[in-house]
Amino acid sequence: MAYLFAFCRLLTGIVFLMSAVSKLRGRAAYEEFTVATRALTRLPARPVAALVVAAEVAVAPLLAWPPTTLAGFCVALGLLAAFSVAVVAALRRGRRVPCRCFGASAVPVGPGHLARNAVLIVAAAAGAVHAGTGAVPADFGAAGLAGAALAAGAAAVLLSAIGEIAGLFTSSP
């Protein structure tokens, strides 16, 4: 169970850190995210975009410090639920808007984004349940931590590219 908990913490933290960095890597990237936010939601884009990025930035440090791990998972779950609602609403309105979840992707929101969110919700929920038990994280040594980190890193990269991967199979030539 300790390996699964470490994997969930690392996966969730890495994904949200990648997402925040992709939006903060430059003025143009942040503006593209703000424009996508405006197109995906009916809320004021600038404050919503700022709130999303601030919350994404907060997830990794919250997950890294054991006393705030549960809070980190809760912030992640709240963001994932909001992202999923925004994607579903955009799809229902027929909006084919690029997500900009991880930067410069031009792939419009779609089922792949919902699948990614579902996987991340399961990981964050599993981590939150474990963190909520108050169990002390096991010390499984450098090799165990390296294995969990490698698996989480690979899964994070795969999940960050799921929109592009799905686009390979759904785009018309």
PDB file of C-alpha atoms in Angstrom, residues 5 62-63 65-77 127-133:
ATOM      1  CA  PHE A   5       0.316   5.893  -1.936  1.00  0.00           C
ATOM      2  CA  LEU A  62       0.971  20.418  -0.358  1.00  0.00           C
ATOM      3  CA  LEU A  63       1.512  16.806  -1.419  1.00  0.00           C
ATOM      4  CA  TRP A  65       4.775  17.879   3.075  1.00  0.00           C
ATOM      5  CA  PRO A  66       3.154  15.010   5.031  1.00  0.00           C
ATOM      6  CA  PRO A  67       0.926  17.159   7.290  1.00  0.00           C
ATOM      7  CA  THR A  68      -0.719  18.785   4.233  1.00  0.00           C
ATOM      8  CA  THR A  69      -0.932  15.765   1.935  1.00  0.00           C
ATOM      9  CA  LEU A  70      -4.686  15.368   2.380  1.00  0.00           C
ATOM     10  CA  ALA A  71      -5.188  19.059   1.557  1.00  0.00           C
ATOM     11  CA  GLY A  72      -3.101  18.616  -1.595  1.00  0.00           C
ATOM     12  CA  PHE A  73      -5.245  15.721  -2.751  1.00  0.00           C
ATOM     13  CA  CYS A  74      -8.417  17.704  -1.970  1.00  0.00           C
ATOM     14  CA  VAL A  75      -7.222  20.701  -4.017  1.00  0.00           C
ATOM     15  CA  ALA A  76      -6.345  18.332  -6.875  1.00  0.00           C
ATOM     16  CA  LEU A  77      -9.751  16.657  -6.703  1.00  0.00           C
ATOM     17  CA  GLY A 127      -4.283   9.032  -2.214  1.00  0.00           C
ATOM     18  CA  ALA A 128      -6.784  11.120  -0.259  1.00  0.00           C
ATOM     19  CA  VAL A 129      -8.358   8.017   1.280  1.00  0.00           C
ATOM     20  CA  HIS A 130      -4.939   6.775   2.371  1.00  0.00           C
ATOM     21  CA  ALA A 131      -3.886  10.203   3.643  1.00  0.00           C
ATOM     22  CA  GLY A 132      -7.188  10.521   5.508  1.00  0.00           C
ATOM     23  CA  THR A 133      -6.443   7.392   7.515  1.00  0.00           C
TER      24      THR A 133
END
